[in-house]
XYZ file of C-alpha atoms in Angstrom:
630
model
C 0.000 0.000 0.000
C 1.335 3.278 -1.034
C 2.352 5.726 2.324
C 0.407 9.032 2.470
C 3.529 11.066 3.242
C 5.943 12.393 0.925
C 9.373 13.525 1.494
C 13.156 13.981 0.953
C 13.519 10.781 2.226
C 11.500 9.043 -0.639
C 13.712 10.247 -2.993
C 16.086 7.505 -4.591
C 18.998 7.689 -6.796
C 19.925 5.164 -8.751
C 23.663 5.375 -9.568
C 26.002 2.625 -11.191
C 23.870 0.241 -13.300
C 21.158 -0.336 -10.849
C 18.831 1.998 -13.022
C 19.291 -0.653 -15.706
C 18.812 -3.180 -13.700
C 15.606 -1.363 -12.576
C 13.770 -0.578 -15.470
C 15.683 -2.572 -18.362
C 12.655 -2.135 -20.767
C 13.858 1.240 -21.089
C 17.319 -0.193 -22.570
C 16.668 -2.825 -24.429
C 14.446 -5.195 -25.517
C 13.487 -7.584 -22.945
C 11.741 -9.887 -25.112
C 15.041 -11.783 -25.934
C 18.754 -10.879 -25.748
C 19.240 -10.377 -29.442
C 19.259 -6.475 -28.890
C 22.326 -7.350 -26.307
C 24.157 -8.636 -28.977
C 23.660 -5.999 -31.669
C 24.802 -3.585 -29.162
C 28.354 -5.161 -28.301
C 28.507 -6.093 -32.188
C 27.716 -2.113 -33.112
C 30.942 -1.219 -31.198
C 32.216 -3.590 -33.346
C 30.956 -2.580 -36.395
C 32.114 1.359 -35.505
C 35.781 0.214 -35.432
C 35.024 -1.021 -38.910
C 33.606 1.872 -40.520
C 36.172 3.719 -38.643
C 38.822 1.418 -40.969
C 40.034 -0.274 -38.161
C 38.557 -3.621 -37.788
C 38.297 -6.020 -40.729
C 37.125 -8.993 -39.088
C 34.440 -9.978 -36.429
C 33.207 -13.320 -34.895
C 30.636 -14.155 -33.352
C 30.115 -17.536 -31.466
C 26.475 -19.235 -29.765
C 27.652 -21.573 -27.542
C 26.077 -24.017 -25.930
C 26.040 -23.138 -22.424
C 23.944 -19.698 -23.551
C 27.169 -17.656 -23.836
C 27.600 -14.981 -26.301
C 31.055 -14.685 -27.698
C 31.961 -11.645 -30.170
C 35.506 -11.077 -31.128
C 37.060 -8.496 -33.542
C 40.024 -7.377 -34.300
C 39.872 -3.507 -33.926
C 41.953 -1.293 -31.615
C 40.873 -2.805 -28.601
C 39.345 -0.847 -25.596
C 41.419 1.537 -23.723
C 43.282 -0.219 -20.622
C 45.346 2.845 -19.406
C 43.744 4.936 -16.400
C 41.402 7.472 -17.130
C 42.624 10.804 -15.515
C 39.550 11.933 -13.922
C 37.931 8.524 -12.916
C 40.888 6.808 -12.133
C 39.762 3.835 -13.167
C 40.855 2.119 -16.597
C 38.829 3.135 -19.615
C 37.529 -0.665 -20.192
C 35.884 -0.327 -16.685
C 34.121 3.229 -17.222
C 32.499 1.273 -20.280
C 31.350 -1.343 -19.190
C 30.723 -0.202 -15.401
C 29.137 3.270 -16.158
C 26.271 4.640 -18.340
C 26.789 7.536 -20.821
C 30.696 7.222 -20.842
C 32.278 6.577 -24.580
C 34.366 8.187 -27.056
C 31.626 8.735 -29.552
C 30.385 12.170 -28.411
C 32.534 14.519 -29.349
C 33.262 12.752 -33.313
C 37.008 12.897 -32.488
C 37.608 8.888 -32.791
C 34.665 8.230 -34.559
C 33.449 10.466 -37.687
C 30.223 8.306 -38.192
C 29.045 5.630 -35.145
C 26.023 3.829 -34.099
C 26.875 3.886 -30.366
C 25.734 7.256 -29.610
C 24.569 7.194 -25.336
C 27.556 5.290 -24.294
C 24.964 2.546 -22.653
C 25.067 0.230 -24.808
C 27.532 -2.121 -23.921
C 27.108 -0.864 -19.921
C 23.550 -2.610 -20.484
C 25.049 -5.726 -21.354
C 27.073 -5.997 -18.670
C 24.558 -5.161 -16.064
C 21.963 -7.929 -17.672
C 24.258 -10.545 -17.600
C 25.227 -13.457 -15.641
C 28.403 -12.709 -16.058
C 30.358 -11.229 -18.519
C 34.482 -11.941 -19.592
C 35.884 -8.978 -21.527
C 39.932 -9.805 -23.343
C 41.227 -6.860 -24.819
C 44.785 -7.506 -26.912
C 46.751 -4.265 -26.968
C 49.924 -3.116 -26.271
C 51.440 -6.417 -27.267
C 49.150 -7.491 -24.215
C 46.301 -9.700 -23.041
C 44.478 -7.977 -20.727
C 41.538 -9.629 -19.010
C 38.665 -7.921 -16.743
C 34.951 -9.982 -15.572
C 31.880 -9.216 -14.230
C 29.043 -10.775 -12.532
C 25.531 -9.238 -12.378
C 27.586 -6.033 -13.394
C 29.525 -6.345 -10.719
C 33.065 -6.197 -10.947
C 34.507 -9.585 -10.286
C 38.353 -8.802 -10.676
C 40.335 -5.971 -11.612
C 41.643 -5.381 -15.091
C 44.871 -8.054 -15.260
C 47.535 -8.970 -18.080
C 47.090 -12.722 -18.806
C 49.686 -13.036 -21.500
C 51.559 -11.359 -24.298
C 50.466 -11.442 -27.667
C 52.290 -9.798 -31.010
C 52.260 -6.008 -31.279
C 49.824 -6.012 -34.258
C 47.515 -8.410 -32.753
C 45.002 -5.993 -31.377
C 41.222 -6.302 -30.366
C 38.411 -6.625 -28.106
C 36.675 -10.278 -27.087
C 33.412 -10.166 -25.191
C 31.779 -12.995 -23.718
C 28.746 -12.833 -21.873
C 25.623 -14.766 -20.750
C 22.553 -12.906 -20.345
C 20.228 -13.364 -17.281
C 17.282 -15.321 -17.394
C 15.231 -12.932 -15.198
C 15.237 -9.403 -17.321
C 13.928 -11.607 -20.391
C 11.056 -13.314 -21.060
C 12.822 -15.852 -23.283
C 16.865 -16.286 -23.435
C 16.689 -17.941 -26.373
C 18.620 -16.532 -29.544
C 16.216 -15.479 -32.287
C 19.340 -17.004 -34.719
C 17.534 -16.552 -37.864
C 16.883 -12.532 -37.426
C 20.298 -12.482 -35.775
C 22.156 -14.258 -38.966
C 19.874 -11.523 -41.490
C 21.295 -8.680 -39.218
C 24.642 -10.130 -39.325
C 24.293 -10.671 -43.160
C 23.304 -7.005 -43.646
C 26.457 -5.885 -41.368
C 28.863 -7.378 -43.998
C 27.107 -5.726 -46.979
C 27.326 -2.646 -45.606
C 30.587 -2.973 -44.874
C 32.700 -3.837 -47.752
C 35.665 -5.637 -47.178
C 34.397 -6.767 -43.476
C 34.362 -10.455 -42.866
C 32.137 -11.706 -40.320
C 31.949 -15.226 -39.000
C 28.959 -16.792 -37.124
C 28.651 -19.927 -35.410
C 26.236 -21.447 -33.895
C 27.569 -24.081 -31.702
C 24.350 -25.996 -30.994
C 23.582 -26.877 -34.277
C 26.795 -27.138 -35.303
C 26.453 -24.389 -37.979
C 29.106 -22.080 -39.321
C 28.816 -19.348 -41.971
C 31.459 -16.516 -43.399
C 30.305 -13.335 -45.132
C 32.174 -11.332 -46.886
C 30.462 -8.884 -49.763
C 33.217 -7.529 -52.127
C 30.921 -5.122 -53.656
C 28.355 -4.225 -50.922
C 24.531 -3.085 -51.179
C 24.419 -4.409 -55.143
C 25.695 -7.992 -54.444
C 23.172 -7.760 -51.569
C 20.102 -6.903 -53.815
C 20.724 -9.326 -56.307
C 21.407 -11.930 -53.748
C 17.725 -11.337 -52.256
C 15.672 -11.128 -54.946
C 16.782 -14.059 -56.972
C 13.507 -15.356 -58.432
C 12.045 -12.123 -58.735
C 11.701 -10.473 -62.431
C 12.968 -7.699 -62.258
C 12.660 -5.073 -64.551
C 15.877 -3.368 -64.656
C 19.401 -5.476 -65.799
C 21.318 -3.241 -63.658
C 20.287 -2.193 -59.982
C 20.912 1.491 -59.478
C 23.939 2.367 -57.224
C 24.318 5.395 -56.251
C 26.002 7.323 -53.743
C 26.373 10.685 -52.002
C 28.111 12.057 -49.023
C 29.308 15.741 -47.198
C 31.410 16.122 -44.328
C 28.826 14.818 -41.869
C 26.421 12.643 -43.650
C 26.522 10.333 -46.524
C 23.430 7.873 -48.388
C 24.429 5.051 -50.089
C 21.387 3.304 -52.047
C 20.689 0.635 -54.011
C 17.182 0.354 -56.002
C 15.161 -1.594 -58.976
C 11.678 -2.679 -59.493
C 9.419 -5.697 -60.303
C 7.106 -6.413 -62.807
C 4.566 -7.909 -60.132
C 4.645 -6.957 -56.234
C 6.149 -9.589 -54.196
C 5.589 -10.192 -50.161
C 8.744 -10.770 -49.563
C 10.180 -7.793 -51.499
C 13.370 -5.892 -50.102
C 12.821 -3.025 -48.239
C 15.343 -2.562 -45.504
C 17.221 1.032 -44.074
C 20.150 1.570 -41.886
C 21.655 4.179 -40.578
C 25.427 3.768 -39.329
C 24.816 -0.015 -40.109
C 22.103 -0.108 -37.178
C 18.988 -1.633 -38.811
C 15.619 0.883 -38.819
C 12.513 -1.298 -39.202
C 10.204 1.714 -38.983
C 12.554 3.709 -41.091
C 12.210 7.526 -40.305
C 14.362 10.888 -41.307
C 16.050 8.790 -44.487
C 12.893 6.626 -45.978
C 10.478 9.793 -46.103
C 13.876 11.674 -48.018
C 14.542 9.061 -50.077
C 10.788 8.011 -50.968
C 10.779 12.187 -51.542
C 13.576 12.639 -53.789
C 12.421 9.290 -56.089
C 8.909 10.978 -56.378
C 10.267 14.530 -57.467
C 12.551 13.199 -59.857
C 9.774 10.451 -61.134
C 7.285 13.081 -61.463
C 9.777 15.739 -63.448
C 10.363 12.627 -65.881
C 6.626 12.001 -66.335
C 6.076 15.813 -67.103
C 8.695 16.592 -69.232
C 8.002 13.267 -71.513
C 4.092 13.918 -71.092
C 3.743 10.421 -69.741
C 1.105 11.222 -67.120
C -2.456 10.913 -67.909
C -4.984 14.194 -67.746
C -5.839 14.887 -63.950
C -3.640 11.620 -62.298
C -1.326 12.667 -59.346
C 1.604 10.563 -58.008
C 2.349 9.756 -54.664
C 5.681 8.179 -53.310
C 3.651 5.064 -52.465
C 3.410 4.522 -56.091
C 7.121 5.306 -57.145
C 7.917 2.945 -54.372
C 5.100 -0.116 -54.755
C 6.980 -2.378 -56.891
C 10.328 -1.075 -55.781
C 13.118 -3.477 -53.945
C 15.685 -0.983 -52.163
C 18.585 -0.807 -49.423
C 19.187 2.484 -48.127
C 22.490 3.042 -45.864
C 22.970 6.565 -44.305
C 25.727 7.571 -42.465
C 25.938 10.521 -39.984
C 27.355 11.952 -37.055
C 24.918 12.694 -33.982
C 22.282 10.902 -35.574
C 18.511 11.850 -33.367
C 16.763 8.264 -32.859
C 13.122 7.561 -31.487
C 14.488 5.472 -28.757
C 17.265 3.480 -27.157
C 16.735 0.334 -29.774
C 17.247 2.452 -32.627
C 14.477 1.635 -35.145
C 13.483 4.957 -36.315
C 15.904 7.815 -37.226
C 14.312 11.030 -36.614
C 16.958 13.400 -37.979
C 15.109 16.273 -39.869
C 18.066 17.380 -41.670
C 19.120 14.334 -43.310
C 15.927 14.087 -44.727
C 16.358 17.518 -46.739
C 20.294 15.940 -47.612
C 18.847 12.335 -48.969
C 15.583 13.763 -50.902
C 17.964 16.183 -52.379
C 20.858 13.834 -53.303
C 17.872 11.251 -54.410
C 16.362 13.649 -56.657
C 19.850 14.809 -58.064
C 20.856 11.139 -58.484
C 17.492 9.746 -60.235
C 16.985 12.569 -62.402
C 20.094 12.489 -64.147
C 19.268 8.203 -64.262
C 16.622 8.544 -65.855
C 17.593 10.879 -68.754
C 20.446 9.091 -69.641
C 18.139 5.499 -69.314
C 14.829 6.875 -70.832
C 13.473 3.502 -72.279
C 13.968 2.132 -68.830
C 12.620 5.303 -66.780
C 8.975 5.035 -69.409
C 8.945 1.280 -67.581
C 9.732 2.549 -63.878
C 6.840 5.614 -64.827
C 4.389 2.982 -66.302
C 4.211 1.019 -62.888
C 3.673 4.274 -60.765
C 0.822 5.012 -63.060
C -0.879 1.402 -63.013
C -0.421 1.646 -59.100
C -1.988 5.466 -58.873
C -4.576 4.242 -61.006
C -5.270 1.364 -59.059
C -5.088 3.383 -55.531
C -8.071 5.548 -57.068
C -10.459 2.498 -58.441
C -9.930 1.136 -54.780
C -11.037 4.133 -53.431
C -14.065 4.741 -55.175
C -15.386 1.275 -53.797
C -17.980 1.591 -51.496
C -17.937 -1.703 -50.484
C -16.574 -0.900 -47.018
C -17.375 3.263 -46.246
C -13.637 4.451 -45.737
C -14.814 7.635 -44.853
C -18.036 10.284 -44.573
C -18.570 12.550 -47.025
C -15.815 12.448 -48.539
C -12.890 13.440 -46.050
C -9.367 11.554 -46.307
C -8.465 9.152 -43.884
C -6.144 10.590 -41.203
C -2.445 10.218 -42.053
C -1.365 8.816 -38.511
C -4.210 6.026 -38.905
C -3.103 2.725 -39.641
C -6.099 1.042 -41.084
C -6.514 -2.791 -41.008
C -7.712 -4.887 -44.211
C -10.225 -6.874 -43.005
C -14.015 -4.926 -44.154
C -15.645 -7.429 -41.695
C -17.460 -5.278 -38.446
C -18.074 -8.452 -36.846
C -13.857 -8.678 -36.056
C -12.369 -5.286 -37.011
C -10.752 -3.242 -34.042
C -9.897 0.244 -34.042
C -7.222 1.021 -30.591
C -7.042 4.662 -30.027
C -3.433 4.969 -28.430
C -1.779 7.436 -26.208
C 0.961 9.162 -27.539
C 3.167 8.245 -30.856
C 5.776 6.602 -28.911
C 2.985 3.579 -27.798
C 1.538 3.977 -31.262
C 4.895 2.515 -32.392
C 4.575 -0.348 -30.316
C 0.962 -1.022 -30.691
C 1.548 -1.065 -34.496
C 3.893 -3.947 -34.750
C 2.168 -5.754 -32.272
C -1.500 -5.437 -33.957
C -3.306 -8.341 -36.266
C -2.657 -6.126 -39.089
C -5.318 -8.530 -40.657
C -8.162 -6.492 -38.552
C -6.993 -4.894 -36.193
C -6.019 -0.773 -36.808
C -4.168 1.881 -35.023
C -4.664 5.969 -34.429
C -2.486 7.558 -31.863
C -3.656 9.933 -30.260
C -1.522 13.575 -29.269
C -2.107 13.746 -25.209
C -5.293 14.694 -23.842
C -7.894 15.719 -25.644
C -10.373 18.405 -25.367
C -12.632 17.904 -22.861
C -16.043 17.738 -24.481
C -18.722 16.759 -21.840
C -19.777 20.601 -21.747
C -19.824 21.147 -25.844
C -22.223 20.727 -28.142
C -21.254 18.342 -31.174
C -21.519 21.064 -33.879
C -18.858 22.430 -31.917
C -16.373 19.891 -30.783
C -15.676 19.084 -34.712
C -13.683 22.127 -35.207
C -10.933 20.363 -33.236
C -8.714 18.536 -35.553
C -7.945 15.528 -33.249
C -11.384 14.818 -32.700
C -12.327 15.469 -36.260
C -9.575 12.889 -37.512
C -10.941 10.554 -34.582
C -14.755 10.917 -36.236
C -13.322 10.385 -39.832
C -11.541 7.117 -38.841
C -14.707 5.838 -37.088
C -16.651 6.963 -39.918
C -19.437 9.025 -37.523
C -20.170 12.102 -37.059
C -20.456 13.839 -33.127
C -23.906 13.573 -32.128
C -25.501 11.279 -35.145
C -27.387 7.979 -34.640
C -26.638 6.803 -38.026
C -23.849 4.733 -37.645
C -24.356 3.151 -40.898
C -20.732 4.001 -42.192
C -18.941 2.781 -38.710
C -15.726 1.507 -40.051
C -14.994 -0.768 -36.980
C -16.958 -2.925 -34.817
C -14.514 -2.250 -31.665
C -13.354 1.031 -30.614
C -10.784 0.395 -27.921
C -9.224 3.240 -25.841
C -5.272 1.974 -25.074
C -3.868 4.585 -22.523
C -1.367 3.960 -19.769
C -2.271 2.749 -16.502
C -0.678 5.658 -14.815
C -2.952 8.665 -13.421
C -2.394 10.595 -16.925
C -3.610 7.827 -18.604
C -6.644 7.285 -16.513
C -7.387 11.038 -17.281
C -7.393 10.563 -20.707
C -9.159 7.471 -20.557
C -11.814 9.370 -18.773
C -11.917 12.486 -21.561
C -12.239 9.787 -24.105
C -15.145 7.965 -22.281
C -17.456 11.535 -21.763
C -16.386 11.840 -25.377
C -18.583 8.893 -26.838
C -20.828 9.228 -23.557
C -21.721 12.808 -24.916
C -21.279 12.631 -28.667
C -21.346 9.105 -29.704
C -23.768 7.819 -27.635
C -24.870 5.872 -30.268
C -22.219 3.652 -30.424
C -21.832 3.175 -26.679
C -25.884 1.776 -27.101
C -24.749 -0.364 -29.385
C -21.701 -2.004 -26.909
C -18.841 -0.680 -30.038
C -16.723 1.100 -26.758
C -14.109 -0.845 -25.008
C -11.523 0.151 -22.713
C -8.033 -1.664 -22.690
C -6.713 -2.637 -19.352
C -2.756 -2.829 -19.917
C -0.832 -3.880 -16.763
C 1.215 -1.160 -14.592
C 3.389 -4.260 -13.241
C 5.623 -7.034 -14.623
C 6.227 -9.738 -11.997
C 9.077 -12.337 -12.921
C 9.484 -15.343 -10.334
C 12.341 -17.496 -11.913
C 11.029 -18.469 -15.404
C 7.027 -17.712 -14.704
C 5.958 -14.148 -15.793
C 2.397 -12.356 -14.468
C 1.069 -9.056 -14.964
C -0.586 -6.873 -12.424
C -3.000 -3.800 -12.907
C -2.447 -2.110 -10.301
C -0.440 -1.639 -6.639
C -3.690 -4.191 -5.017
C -2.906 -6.477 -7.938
C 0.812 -6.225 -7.897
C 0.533 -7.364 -3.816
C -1.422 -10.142 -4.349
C 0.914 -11.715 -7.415
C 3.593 -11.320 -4.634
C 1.983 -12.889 -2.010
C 0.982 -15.875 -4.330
C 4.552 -16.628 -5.690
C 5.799 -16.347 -2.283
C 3.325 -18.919 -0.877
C 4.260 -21.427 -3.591
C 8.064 -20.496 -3.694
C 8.670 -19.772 -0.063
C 11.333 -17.319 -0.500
C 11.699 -16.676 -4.421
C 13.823 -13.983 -6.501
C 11.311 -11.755 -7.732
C 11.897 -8.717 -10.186
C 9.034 -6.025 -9.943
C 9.237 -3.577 -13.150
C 6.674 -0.823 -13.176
C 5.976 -0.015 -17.103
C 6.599 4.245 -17.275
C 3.934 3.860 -20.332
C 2.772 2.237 -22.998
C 5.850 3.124 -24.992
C 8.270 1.360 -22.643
C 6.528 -1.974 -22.915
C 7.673 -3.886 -26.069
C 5.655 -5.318 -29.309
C 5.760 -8.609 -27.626
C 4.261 -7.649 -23.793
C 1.591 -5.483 -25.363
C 0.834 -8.291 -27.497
C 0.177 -10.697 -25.220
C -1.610 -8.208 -22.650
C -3.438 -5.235 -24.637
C -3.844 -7.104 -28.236
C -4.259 -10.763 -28.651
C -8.394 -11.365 -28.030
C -7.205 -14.967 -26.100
C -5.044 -13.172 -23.347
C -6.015 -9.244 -22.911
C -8.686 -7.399 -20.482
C -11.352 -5.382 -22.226
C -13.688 -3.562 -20.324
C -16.827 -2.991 -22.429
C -18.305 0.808 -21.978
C -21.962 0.371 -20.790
C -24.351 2.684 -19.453
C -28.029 1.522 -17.833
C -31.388 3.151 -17.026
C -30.139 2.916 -13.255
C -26.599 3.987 -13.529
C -25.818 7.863 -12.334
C -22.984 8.170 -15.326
C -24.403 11.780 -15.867
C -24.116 12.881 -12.951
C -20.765 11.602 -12.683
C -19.563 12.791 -15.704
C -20.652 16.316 -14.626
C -19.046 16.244 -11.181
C -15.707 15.053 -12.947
C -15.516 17.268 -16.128
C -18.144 19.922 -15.986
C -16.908 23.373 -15.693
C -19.992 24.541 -13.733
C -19.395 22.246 -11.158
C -15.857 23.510 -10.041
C -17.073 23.517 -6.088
C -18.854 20.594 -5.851
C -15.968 18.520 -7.486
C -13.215 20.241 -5.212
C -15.206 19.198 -1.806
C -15.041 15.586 -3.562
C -11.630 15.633 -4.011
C -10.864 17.076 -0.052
C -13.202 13.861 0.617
C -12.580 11.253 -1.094
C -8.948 12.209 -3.438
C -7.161 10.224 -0.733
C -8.949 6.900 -1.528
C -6.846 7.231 -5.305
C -4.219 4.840 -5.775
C -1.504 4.395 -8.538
């Protein structure tokens, strides 16, 4: 039970790794160590692209531990002059400390917080780090992130044999699975060695007794045509291309296919980290290929009277690899899978453009092919939206751009999840149904509407893009062109997202009532608590909840190890946890909104939210606020 005082004394700080050790969904991802392993392999990988590592190993064994090897510089032994402690213990003992801030040692780098390999260590077992410099073999370990022995030589080795070996095992209780995912880990590995000419990397994974060397001479177009053999493609030569400044280079690699294919190449990376979700670099380079597309069309007269291009249609049949470089590159997050660097954006649509423009001139029998595609797929984007099979929207309005729509038309199983914030959006996306299931963040709180009429409450853009998705209009009973048969509210559990919970309940309470009627409303229940006893997992609701799991696990267990994380929000829980708790119909809470001839809702709703009832609401907090618990 939470104390009703508050003071100094509640105040923690968290210093060393215990705050990764705390809350290691805001790290990594917890779903699986992969993400451990990218990060020790990305230091790696910078000593490559730096020029000084041109070969990296990487060994599964079978005891779960993690072996990478390269033969780079090797970390700094020597005594740091301010720590006084050797530089291979400030990185792998303390967060935010590397040599990648200031650009001096590394021009472009995917380590960019200096916690990357710190996180390792502190979710680890334990964790063995050889380092060969100086015609030395220096050895340092760790347990739990705890230093274990101090940094000692354990032999000699030549003067150019130089390089860092880290071998760790991850613990079992900050994930819900230690198993390697080894086939996403051998693609990432794959992709490492194309966009690294001239690196070699070996993997092998000792369990299965499997062993594989790659080694791409000539990079991103050996990679391309490596993927899509078996797909017709409709260009005999991939387009390479390649630009770069002082601080930022692109390096692409593009062609296109006669027919779509699901399994087409699509992939972006920026400093050799993968982006899934793409960011600052896709939206420049799907930018600069629709400019330079569209200049071609209009200059050849290839367009037909009144069609428009979009980059989804440039890019439909397209297979690409885009690899951007840069220094101080902005990320969404600490696993890297969306670059959010506005100015690269302007520097790859503008080297794009630059790049395709003069292509297609010099290749014009080849460019009328690429421009014949777009327009079949334009054309085809506006048939599909003249159907009126399923209503996409009301009268006419567009969609809302941050709406991503499901493909099922059937209101018996579509969902639509109204999420807090972009951040959970993210999340919720990749761990939707995308079969019918859809997702529309939502910016913050929005307006409170209980006292509003509807004619009113439509001027505000967020609720007018959350009326165009459902496909009803504030206050109407015709819900005719309802484009979902659940509407599910998805905020956190914390008091913030109860709040907006609330706003979004008087919302269809007031304006949609309709719907509510007709049991459409549902409210999400994601947990505030993750409770790991050994390998069993649970998920609490709340502080009541939380208690009780405890309680239980201790009664079975006697005395157990149990890990308590609290989620910040719905952004800090991975694709996988809100999955399994918010998402998947055979596992998550739903609470369906419901209102009855005996309920006092109203009169709720006004004491909460109504301006004219300022008084009466304050004497119910003095009353009854202390009863709240989160």
């Amino acid at each position: 039970m939470a104390k009703n005082t508050y003071d100094s004394k509640a105040i923690e700080v968290l210093s060393g790794l215990d705050p990764v050790k705390k809350r290691p969904g805001m790290y990594t991802d917890t779903s699986c160590p992969n993400h451990l392993i990218q990060e020790v392999l990305d230091n790696s990988i910078d000593e490559a692209i730096a020029g000084h590592c041109s070969n990296i190993k990487i060994k599964i064994h079978k005891d779960g531990n993690i072996q990478i090897a390269d033969d780079g510089r090797g970390m700094p032994v020597d005594i740091h002059p301010e720590h006084k402690v050797s530089g291979v213990e400030l990185i792998l003992c303390k967060l935010h400390a590397g040599a990648k801030f200031s650009g001096e040692e590394y021009n472009f780098s995917g380590g960019l917080h200096g916690v990357g390999v710190s996180v390792v260590n502190a979710l680890s077992e334990n964790l063995q780090v050889n380092i060969k410099r100086d015609s030395k073999d220096h050895e340092m370990s760790f347990n739990n992130g705890d230093k274990k022995n101090e940094l000692r030589i354990v032999g000699d080795v030549g003067i150019r044999n130089t390089g860092t070996t880290i071998k760790f095992k991850p613990n079992e209780k900050y994930f819900e699975s230690v198993e390697i995912k080894v086939k996403e880990l051998k693609h990432l590995l794959k992709a490492k060695a194309v966009l690294c000419p001239g690196l070699t990397i070996d993997f092998h994974y000792e369990k299965k007794k499997e062993k594989i060397k790659w080694f791409y001479e000539d990079g991103l177009k050996s990679y391309l045509d490596d993927v899509s053999e078996g797909i017709d493609l409709i260009l005999e030569e991939s387009i390479l291309s390649s630009k770069n400044s002082d601080t930022q280079e692109v390096e692409f690699v593009i062609n296109w296919s006669e027919k779509p294919s699901k399994n087409k190449l699509e992939e972006t990376y920026v400093n050799l980290i993968p982006t899934p979700l793409g960011g600052s670099h896709l939206n420049g380079f799907k930018s600069g290929l629709l400019e330079s597309l569209k200049e071609f069309c209009e200059y050849r007269s290839l367009l037909p009277k009144g069609l428009k291009l979009n980059a989804d249609d440039v890019i439909s049949n397209a297979i690409f690899v885009i690899s951007s470089k840069m220094q101080n590159p902005q990320f969404a997050g600490q696993t890297k899978e969306r670059l959010d660097s506005k100015d690269h954006m302007t520097f790859v649509s503008s080297a794009t453009k630059d790049i395709l423009s003069i292509w297609l001139n010099k290749h014009t029998e080849e460019g009328e092919k690429i421009a014949e595609l777009a327009i079949m797929s334009a054309q085809t984007r506006i048939k599909a939206s003249s159907i009126v099979e399923r209503k996409k929207t009301f009268k006419g309005p567009a969609l809302p751009g941050k709406l991503s729509d499901c493909n099922s038309e059937d209101l018996n199983e579509t969902e639509l999840f109204l999420v807090e914030g972009d951040s959970a959006g993210g999340s919720a996306k990749q761990a939707r149904e995308r079969s019918f299931q859809a997702i529309m963040p939502l910016r913050g709180k929005i307006l409170n509407t209980w006292d509003l009429e509807s004619q009113e409450i439509i001027k505000s853009q967020e609720i007018k893009n959350l009326s165009t998705a459902i496909g009803v209009l504030p206050g109407s009973s015709d819900i005719t062109s309802l484009r979902y048969g659940k509407i599910c509210i998805l905020a956190d559990a914390d008091s913030d997202g109860l709040h907006i919970a609330t706003l979004l309940c008087a919302l269809f309470l007031r304006h949609f009532k309709s719907l509510v009627n007709e049991g459409r409303i549902f409210i999400a229940m994601p947990p505030l608590f993750r409770i790991d006893c050994g390998k069993e997992v649970l998920y609490a609701l709340d502080e009541k909840h939380k208690d009780n799991v405890v309680k239980e696990f201790k009664a079975k267990k006697g005395k157990p190890k149990i890990n308590i994380q609290r989620f910040k929000g719905l952004g800090e829980m991975n694709p996988s946890q809100l999955r399994e708790t918010v998402m998947d119909p055979q596992t998550r809470q739903l609470v369906r909104l419901s209102i009855s001839a005996t309920d006092n809702a109203n009169a709720m709703m006004d004491l909460l939210l109504s301006k004219k009832n300022a008084p009466a609401r304050k004497e119910w907090l003095e009353k009854k606020g202390s009863l709240v618990r989160i």
